[in-house]
mmCIF file of C-alpha atoms and ligand atoms in Angstrom:
data_model
loop_
_atom_site.group_PDB
_atom_site.id
_atom_site.type_symbol
_atom_site.label_atom_id
_atom_site.label_comp_id
_atom_site.label_asym_id
_atom_site.label_seq_id
_atom_site.Cartn_x
_atom_site.Cartn_y
_atom_site.Cartn_z
ATOM 1 C CA MET A 1 -28.585 -6.566 -0.527
ATOM 2 C CA ASN A 2 -29.337 -4.181 -3.352
ATOM 3 C CA VAL A 3 -26.518 -1.789 -4.189
ATOM 4 C CA LYS A 4 -28.834 0.919 -5.450
ATOM 5 C CA GLU A 5 -30.843 0.919 -2.212
ATOM 6 C CA ASN A 6 -27.666 0.927 -0.155
ATOM 7 C CA ALA A 7 -26.375 3.855 -2.189
ATOM 8 C CA GLU A 8 -29.574 5.798 -1.580
ATOM 9 C CA GLN A 9 -29.417 5.137 2.156
ATOM 10 C CA ILE A 10 -25.805 6.208 2.302
ATOM 11 C CA GLN A 11 -26.612 9.417 0.416
ATOM 12 C CA GLU A 12 -29.331 10.152 2.980
ATOM 13 C CA ARG A 13 -26.938 9.567 5.847
ATOM 14 C CA ILE A 14 -24.382 11.811 4.142
ATOM 15 C CA ALA A 15 -27.028 14.518 3.819
ATOM 16 C CA GLU A 16 -27.862 14.247 7.524
ATOM 17 C CA ALA A 17 -24.218 14.418 8.567
ATOM 18 C CA CYS A 18 -23.779 17.451 6.313
ATOM 19 C CA LYS A 19 -26.767 19.140 7.840
ATOM 20 C CA ARG A 20 -25.373 18.588 11.337
ATOM 21 C CA SER A 21 -22.031 20.060 10.351
ATOM 22 C CA GLY A 22 -23.110 22.812 7.960
ATOM 23 C CA ARG A 23 -21.549 21.204 4.921
ATOM 24 C CA ASN A 24 -22.628 20.756 1.313
ATOM 25 C CA PRO A 25 -23.227 17.106 0.318
ATOM 26 C CA ASP A 26 -21.789 17.882 -3.119
ATOM 27 C CA ASP A 27 -18.394 18.273 -1.445
ATOM 28 C CA ILE A 28 -18.350 14.643 -0.335
ATOM 29 C CA LYS A 29 -17.430 11.948 -2.814
ATOM 30 C CA VAL A 30 -18.178 8.303 -2.155
ATOM 31 C CA ILE A 31 -15.592 5.746 -3.205
ATOM 32 C CA ALA A 32 -17.141 2.300 -3.558
ATOM 33 C CA VAL A 33 -14.579 -0.081 -2.108
ATOM 34 C CA THR A 34 -14.983 -3.223 -4.171
ATOM 35 C CA LYS A 35 -12.133 -5.326 -2.770
ATOM 36 C CA TYR A 36 -14.438 -8.040 -1.384
ATOM 37 C CA VAL A 37 -16.835 -8.259 -4.297
ATOM 38 C CA SER A 38 -17.151 -9.311 -7.914
ATOM 39 C CA VAL A 39 -16.833 -7.117 -10.957
ATOM 40 C CA GLU A 40 -20.609 -7.459 -11.448
ATOM 41 C CA ARG A 41 -21.172 -5.975 -8.031
ATOM 42 C CA ALA A 42 -18.764 -3.148 -8.844
ATOM 43 C CA GLN A 43 -20.697 -2.548 -12.037
ATOM 44 C CA GLN A 44 -23.872 -2.184 -9.970
ATOM 45 C CA ALA A 45 -22.236 0.549 -7.932
ATOM 46 C CA ILE A 46 -21.490 2.419 -11.154
ATOM 47 C CA GLU A 47 -25.086 1.941 -12.278
ATOM 48 C CA ALA A 48 -26.213 3.347 -8.930
ATOM 49 C CA GLY A 49 -24.239 6.477 -9.737
ATOM 50 C CA ILE A 50 -21.122 5.787 -7.655
ATOM 51 C CA THR A 51 -18.379 6.158 -10.219
ATOM 52 C CA HIS A 52 -15.389 6.272 -7.885
ATOM 53 C CA LEU A 53 -14.100 2.749 -7.246
ATOM 54 C CA GLY A 54 -11.427 1.751 -4.730
ATOM 55 C CA GLU A 55 -9.262 -1.369 -4.585
ATOM 56 C CA ASN A 56 -6.506 -2.203 -2.120
ATOM 57 C CA ARG A 57 -4.607 -4.814 -4.133
ATOM 58 C CA ASP A 58 -2.953 -4.591 -7.510
ATOM 59 C CA GLN A 59 -4.611 -7.733 -8.822
ATOM 60 C CA GLY A 60 -8.081 -6.665 -7.728
ATOM 61 C CA LEU A 61 -7.623 -3.340 -9.436
ATOM 62 C CA LEU A 62 -6.297 -4.827 -12.657
ATOM 63 C CA ASP A 63 -9.067 -7.437 -12.843
ATOM 64 C CA LYS A 64 -11.841 -4.910 -12.403
ATOM 65 C CA TYR A 65 -10.183 -2.306 -14.585
ATOM 66 C CA ALA A 66 -9.954 -4.840 -17.423
ATOM 67 C CA VAL A 67 -13.746 -4.963 -17.543
ATOM 68 C CA LEU A 68 -14.906 -1.553 -16.361
ATOM 69 C CA LYS A 69 -12.112 0.671 -17.674
ATOM 70 C CA GLU A 70 -13.045 4.328 -18.058
ATOM 71 C CA GLN A 71 -16.532 3.876 -16.646
ATOM 72 C CA ALA A 72 -14.993 4.547 -13.246
ATOM 73 C CA CYS A 73 -12.484 6.834 -11.593
ATOM 74 C CA TRP A 74 -9.973 4.474 -9.952
ATOM 75 C CA HIS A 75 -8.541 4.815 -6.457
ATOM 76 C CA PHE A 76 -5.746 2.675 -5.078
ATOM 77 C CA ILE A 77 -6.340 2.570 -1.329
ATOM 78 C CA GLY A 78 -4.095 -0.230 -0.074
ATOM 79 C CA SER A 79 -0.440 -0.317 0.779
ATOM 80 C CA LEU A 80 1.468 -0.208 -2.477
ATOM 81 C CA GLN A 81 4.681 -2.127 -3.037
ATOM 82 C CA SER A 82 7.136 -0.258 -5.202
ATOM 83 C CA ARG A 83 7.442 -3.179 -7.606
ATOM 84 C CA LYS A 84 3.692 -3.014 -8.311
ATOM 85 C CA VAL A 85 3.755 0.645 -9.287
ATOM 86 C CA ARG A 86 4.520 0.052 -12.934
ATOM 87 C CA ALA A 87 1.455 -2.169 -13.459
ATOM 88 C CA VAL A 88 -0.987 -0.153 -11.397
ATOM 89 C CA LEU A 89 -0.035 3.375 -12.368
ATOM 90 C CA PRO A 90 -1.556 3.532 -15.869
ATOM 91 C CA LYS A 91 -4.936 2.487 -14.449
ATOM 92 C CA VAL A 92 -5.284 4.670 -11.376
ATOM 93 C CA ASP A 93 -6.455 8.223 -10.956
ATOM 94 C CA TYR A 94 -5.669 8.513 -7.237
ATOM 95 C CA ILE A 95 -3.240 6.782 -4.883
ATOM 96 C CA HIS A 96 -4.301 7.040 -1.230
ATOM 97 C CA SER A 97 -1.375 5.303 0.385
ATOM 98 C CA LEU A 98 1.747 7.357 -0.215
ATOM 99 C CA ASP A 99 3.765 6.761 2.940
ATOM 100 C CA ARG A 100 7.444 6.767 2.024
ATOM 101 C CA LEU A 101 9.949 8.534 -0.181
ATOM 102 C CA SER A 102 10.993 5.382 -2.005
ATOM 103 C CA LEU A 103 7.407 4.988 -3.222
ATOM 104 C CA ALA A 104 7.227 8.638 -4.295
ATOM 105 C CA LYS A 105 10.425 8.162 -6.229
ATOM 106 C CA GLU A 106 9.108 5.082 -8.005
ATOM 107 C CA ILE A 107 5.822 6.787 -8.927
ATOM 108 C CA HIS A 108 7.725 9.785 -10.235
ATOM 109 C CA LYS A 109 9.975 7.540 -12.300
ATOM 110 C CA ARG A 110 7.117 5.585 -13.880
ATOM 111 C CA ALA A 111 4.557 8.355 -14.377
ATOM 112 C CA ASP A 112 3.874 9.906 -17.755
ATOM 113 C CA ARG A 113 1.439 12.436 -16.304
ATOM 114 C CA LYS A 114 0.655 14.068 -12.966
ATOM 115 C CA VAL A 115 -0.433 11.529 -10.390
ATOM 116 C CA LYS A 116 -2.826 12.590 -7.661
ATOM 117 C CA CYS A 117 -1.679 11.257 -4.309
ATOM 118 C CA PHE A 118 -2.879 11.269 -0.733
ATOM 119 C CA VAL A 119 -0.290 10.989 1.998
ATOM 120 C CA GLN A 120 -1.368 8.275 4.420
ATOM 121 C CA VAL A 121 -1.141 9.237 8.067
ATOM 122 C CA ASN A 122 -1.459 7.008 11.102
ATOM 123 C CA THR A 123 -3.514 9.319 13.279
ATOM 124 C CA SER A 124 -4.639 6.616 15.693
ATOM 125 C CA GLY A 125 -1.144 5.570 16.710
ATOM 126 C CA GLU A 126 -2.066 1.902 16.318
ATOM 127 C CA GLU A 127 0.992 -0.157 15.479
ATOM 128 C CA SER A 128 -0.865 -2.216 12.915
ATOM 129 C CA LYS A 129 -1.758 0.818 10.826
ATOM 130 C CA GLN A 130 0.210 2.059 7.851
ATOM 131 C CA GLY A 131 1.143 5.658 7.430
ATOM 132 C CA LEU A 132 3.323 8.429 8.748
ATOM 133 C CA GLU A 133 3.214 9.717 12.249
ATOM 134 C CA VAL A 134 1.409 13.037 12.466
ATOM 135 C CA ASP A 135 4.581 14.904 13.354
ATOM 136 C CA GLU A 136 6.362 13.544 10.283
ATOM 137 C CA VAL A 137 3.804 14.827 7.789
ATOM 138 C CA LEU A 138 5.123 18.331 7.159
ATOM 139 C CA SER A 139 8.712 17.392 6.475
ATOM 140 C CA PHE A 140 7.595 14.444 4.334
ATOM 141 C CA VAL A 141 5.303 16.597 2.212
ATOM 142 C CA GLU A 142 8.000 19.210 1.879
ATOM 143 C CA SER A 143 10.481 16.632 0.632
ATOM 144 C CA LEU A 144 8.036 15.533 -2.069
ATOM 145 C CA SER A 145 8.521 18.792 -3.964
ATOM 146 C CA THR A 146 11.442 17.137 -5.781
ATOM 147 C CA TYR A 147 9.053 14.730 -7.463
ATOM 148 C CA ASP A 148 7.108 16.989 -9.765
ATOM 149 C CA LYS A 149 4.998 14.203 -11.279
ATOM 150 C CA LEU A 150 3.193 13.910 -7.942
ATOM 151 C CA GLU A 151 0.429 16.203 -6.860
ATOM 152 C CA ILE A 152 -0.364 15.915 -3.173
ATOM 153 C CA VAL A 153 -4.111 16.413 -3.233
ATOM 154 C CA GLY A 154 -4.755 15.509 0.377
ATOM 155 C CA LEU A 155 -4.225 13.282 3.392
ATOM 156 C CA MET A 156 -5.703 9.876 4.161
ATOM 157 C CA THR A 157 -6.228 7.964 7.374
ATOM 158 C CA MET A 158 -7.869 4.808 8.688
ATOM 159 C CA ALA A 159 -9.545 4.987 12.061
ATOM 160 C CA PRO A 160 -9.313 2.114 14.534
ATOM 161 C CA PHE A 161 -12.027 -0.521 14.256
ATOM 162 C CA ILE A 162 -13.893 0.464 17.391
ATOM 163 C CA GLU A 163 -17.106 2.184 18.344
ATOM 164 C CA ASP A 164 -15.880 4.843 20.737
ATOM 165 C CA GLU A 165 -17.067 7.970 19.002
ATOM 166 C CA GLN A 166 -14.663 10.292 20.783
ATOM 167 C CA VAL A 167 -11.665 8.251 19.739
ATOM 168 C CA LEU A 168 -12.866 8.114 16.131
ATOM 169 C CA ARG A 169 -13.516 11.826 16.113
ATOM 170 C CA GLN A 170 -10.060 12.476 17.502
ATOM 171 C CA THR A 171 -8.365 10.391 14.797
ATOM 172 C CA PHE A 172 -10.206 12.295 12.085
ATOM 173 C CA ARG A 173 -9.594 15.646 13.704
ATOM 174 C CA ALA A 174 -5.883 14.923 13.884
ATOM 175 C CA LEU A 175 -5.862 14.405 10.119
ATOM 176 C CA ARG A 176 -7.609 17.686 9.567
ATOM 177 C CA GLN A 177 -5.132 19.493 11.783
ATOM 178 C CA ALA A 178 -2.274 17.955 9.820
ATOM 179 C CA GLN A 179 -3.974 19.133 6.627
ATOM 180 C CA GLU A 180 -4.244 22.668 7.960
ATOM 181 C CA ALA A 181 -0.553 22.649 8.805
ATOM 182 C CA VAL A 182 0.324 21.574 5.254
ATOM 183 C CA GLN A 183 -2.022 24.112 3.694
ATOM 184 C CA ALA A 184 -0.521 26.898 5.776
ATOM 185 C CA LYS A 185 2.785 26.254 4.020
ATOM 186 C CA GLY A 186 1.241 27.014 0.639
ATOM 187 C CA TYR A 187 3.271 24.378 -1.190
ATOM 188 C CA GLU A 188 2.668 24.476 -4.903
ATOM 189 C CA HIS A 189 3.007 20.702 -5.212
ATOM 190 C CA ALA A 190 0.691 20.031 -2.275
ATOM 191 C CA PRO A 191 -2.613 21.912 -2.335
ATOM 192 C CA CYS A 192 -3.821 19.269 0.113
ATOM 193 C CA SER A 193 -7.471 20.280 -0.187
ATOM 194 C CA GLU A 194 -8.884 16.755 0.288
ATOM 195 C CA LEU A 195 -9.331 14.452 3.262
ATOM 196 C CA SER A 196 -9.823 10.743 2.580
ATOM 197 C CA MET A 197 -11.337 9.336 5.756
ATOM 198 C CA GLY A 198 -14.400 7.437 6.895
ATOM 199 C CA MET A 199 -15.528 3.876 6.130
ATOM 200 C CA SER A 200 -18.759 1.909 6.594
ATOM 201 C CA ASN A 201 -18.701 2.162 10.377
ATOM 202 C CA ASP A 202 -17.601 5.724 10.868
ATOM 203 C CA PHE A 203 -18.236 7.817 7.754
ATOM 204 C CA GLU A 204 -20.740 10.155 9.366
ATOM 205 C CA ILE A 205 -18.260 11.188 12.044
ATOM 206 C CA ALA A 206 -15.592 11.571 9.356
ATOM 207 C CA ILE A 207 -17.894 13.895 7.397
ATOM 208 C CA GLU A 208 -18.570 15.962 10.484
ATOM 209 C CA GLU A 209 -14.807 16.283 10.874
ATOM 210 C CA GLY A 210 -14.193 17.376 7.290
ATOM 211 C CA ALA A 211 -13.900 14.292 5.028
ATOM 212 C CA THR A 212 -14.162 14.979 1.302
ATOM 213 C CA TYR A 213 -13.690 11.374 0.146
ATOM 214 C CA ILE A 214 -15.277 8.559 2.118
ATOM 215 C CA ARG A 215 -14.373 4.952 1.319
ATOM 216 C CA ILE A 216 -17.315 2.606 1.698
ATOM 217 C CA GLY A 217 -17.177 -1.138 1.152
ATOM 218 C CA THR A 218 -19.418 -3.291 3.299
ATOM 219 C CA ALA A 219 -22.332 -0.873 3.691
ATOM 220 C CA LEU A 220 -22.515 -0.232 -0.037
ATOM 221 C CA VAL A 221 -21.550 -3.301 -2.040
ATOM 222 C CA GLY A 222 -21.376 -5.867 0.766
ATOM 223 C CA LYS A 223 -18.627 -8.252 1.643
ATOM 224 C CA GLU A 224 -18.879 -11.190 -0.764
HETATM 225 C C1 PLP B 1 -11.582 -2.125 3.057
HETATM 226 C C2 PLP B 1 -11.252 -0.692 3.134
HETATM 227 C C3 PLP B 1 -12.263 0.264 3.236
HETATM 228 C C4 PLP B 1 -13.744 -0.070 3.304
HETATM 229 O O1 PLP B 1 -14.069 -0.735 4.484
HETATM 230 P P1 PLP B 1 -15.582 -1.016 4.906
HETATM 231 O O2 PLP B 1 -15.525 -1.094 6.383
HETATM 232 O O3 PLP B 1 -15.950 -2.319 4.262
HETATM 233 O O4 PLP B 1 -16.420 0.116 4.429
HETATM 234 C C5 PLP B 1 -11.880 1.593 3.278
HETATM 235 N N1 PLP B 1 -10.581 1.966 3.229
HETATM 236 C C6 PLP B 1 -9.583 1.068 3.119
HETATM 237 C C7 PLP B 1 -8.172 1.551 3.068
HETATM 238 C C8 PLP B 1 -9.881 -0.290 3.084
HETATM 239 O O5 PLP B 1 -8.874 -1.182 2.992
#
């Protein structure tokens, strides 16, 4: 599987989804999720023009960062243990998995610059999924104003691993509604203009529902 060809196909599918939903493809950024693959494979994504890279484990991020460094914009997309914050923070540009105050506090304590964060929301209600309940989002975001090293750029969700389009659509729509509720508050620390949602199996639906960052692993760089 050739990463460049995959990237081209994905861009075409993004363009189609944008056409269906009246959106501009320039507003959708692809994060190459490289957690299953080698640093060489990640490098190929960069060469194919995908310069946002996502990792879900501290070690995976540190290993790839050691080689690729500033060639990429780095996204931490997995659940983040507070004790890993110190090592990961200097390398990352975005954290997609902010889901508790203790983590916000730790990021604030360790940061020497503004850190762009997504609040992770469990919009599917699946027990196995990380993230806040939808009805907890507003009060959580409000309470983050104390931590002025954090900028809440958006919300993130993971849809269930199923094919039922209506259910997927509903999980994405719920995230967008939560975003609108946050935006209506006009918080200075939480512009919340981004939605991180959509993976290999569901990114077109996510785009139709408003995604601005899609996180693609398998369909782009493969799984080994
Ligand atoms: C693995 C992962 C992805 C990418 O999944 P694919 O189905 O391989 O595209 C996206 N987001 C998160 C949080 C992940 O852990």
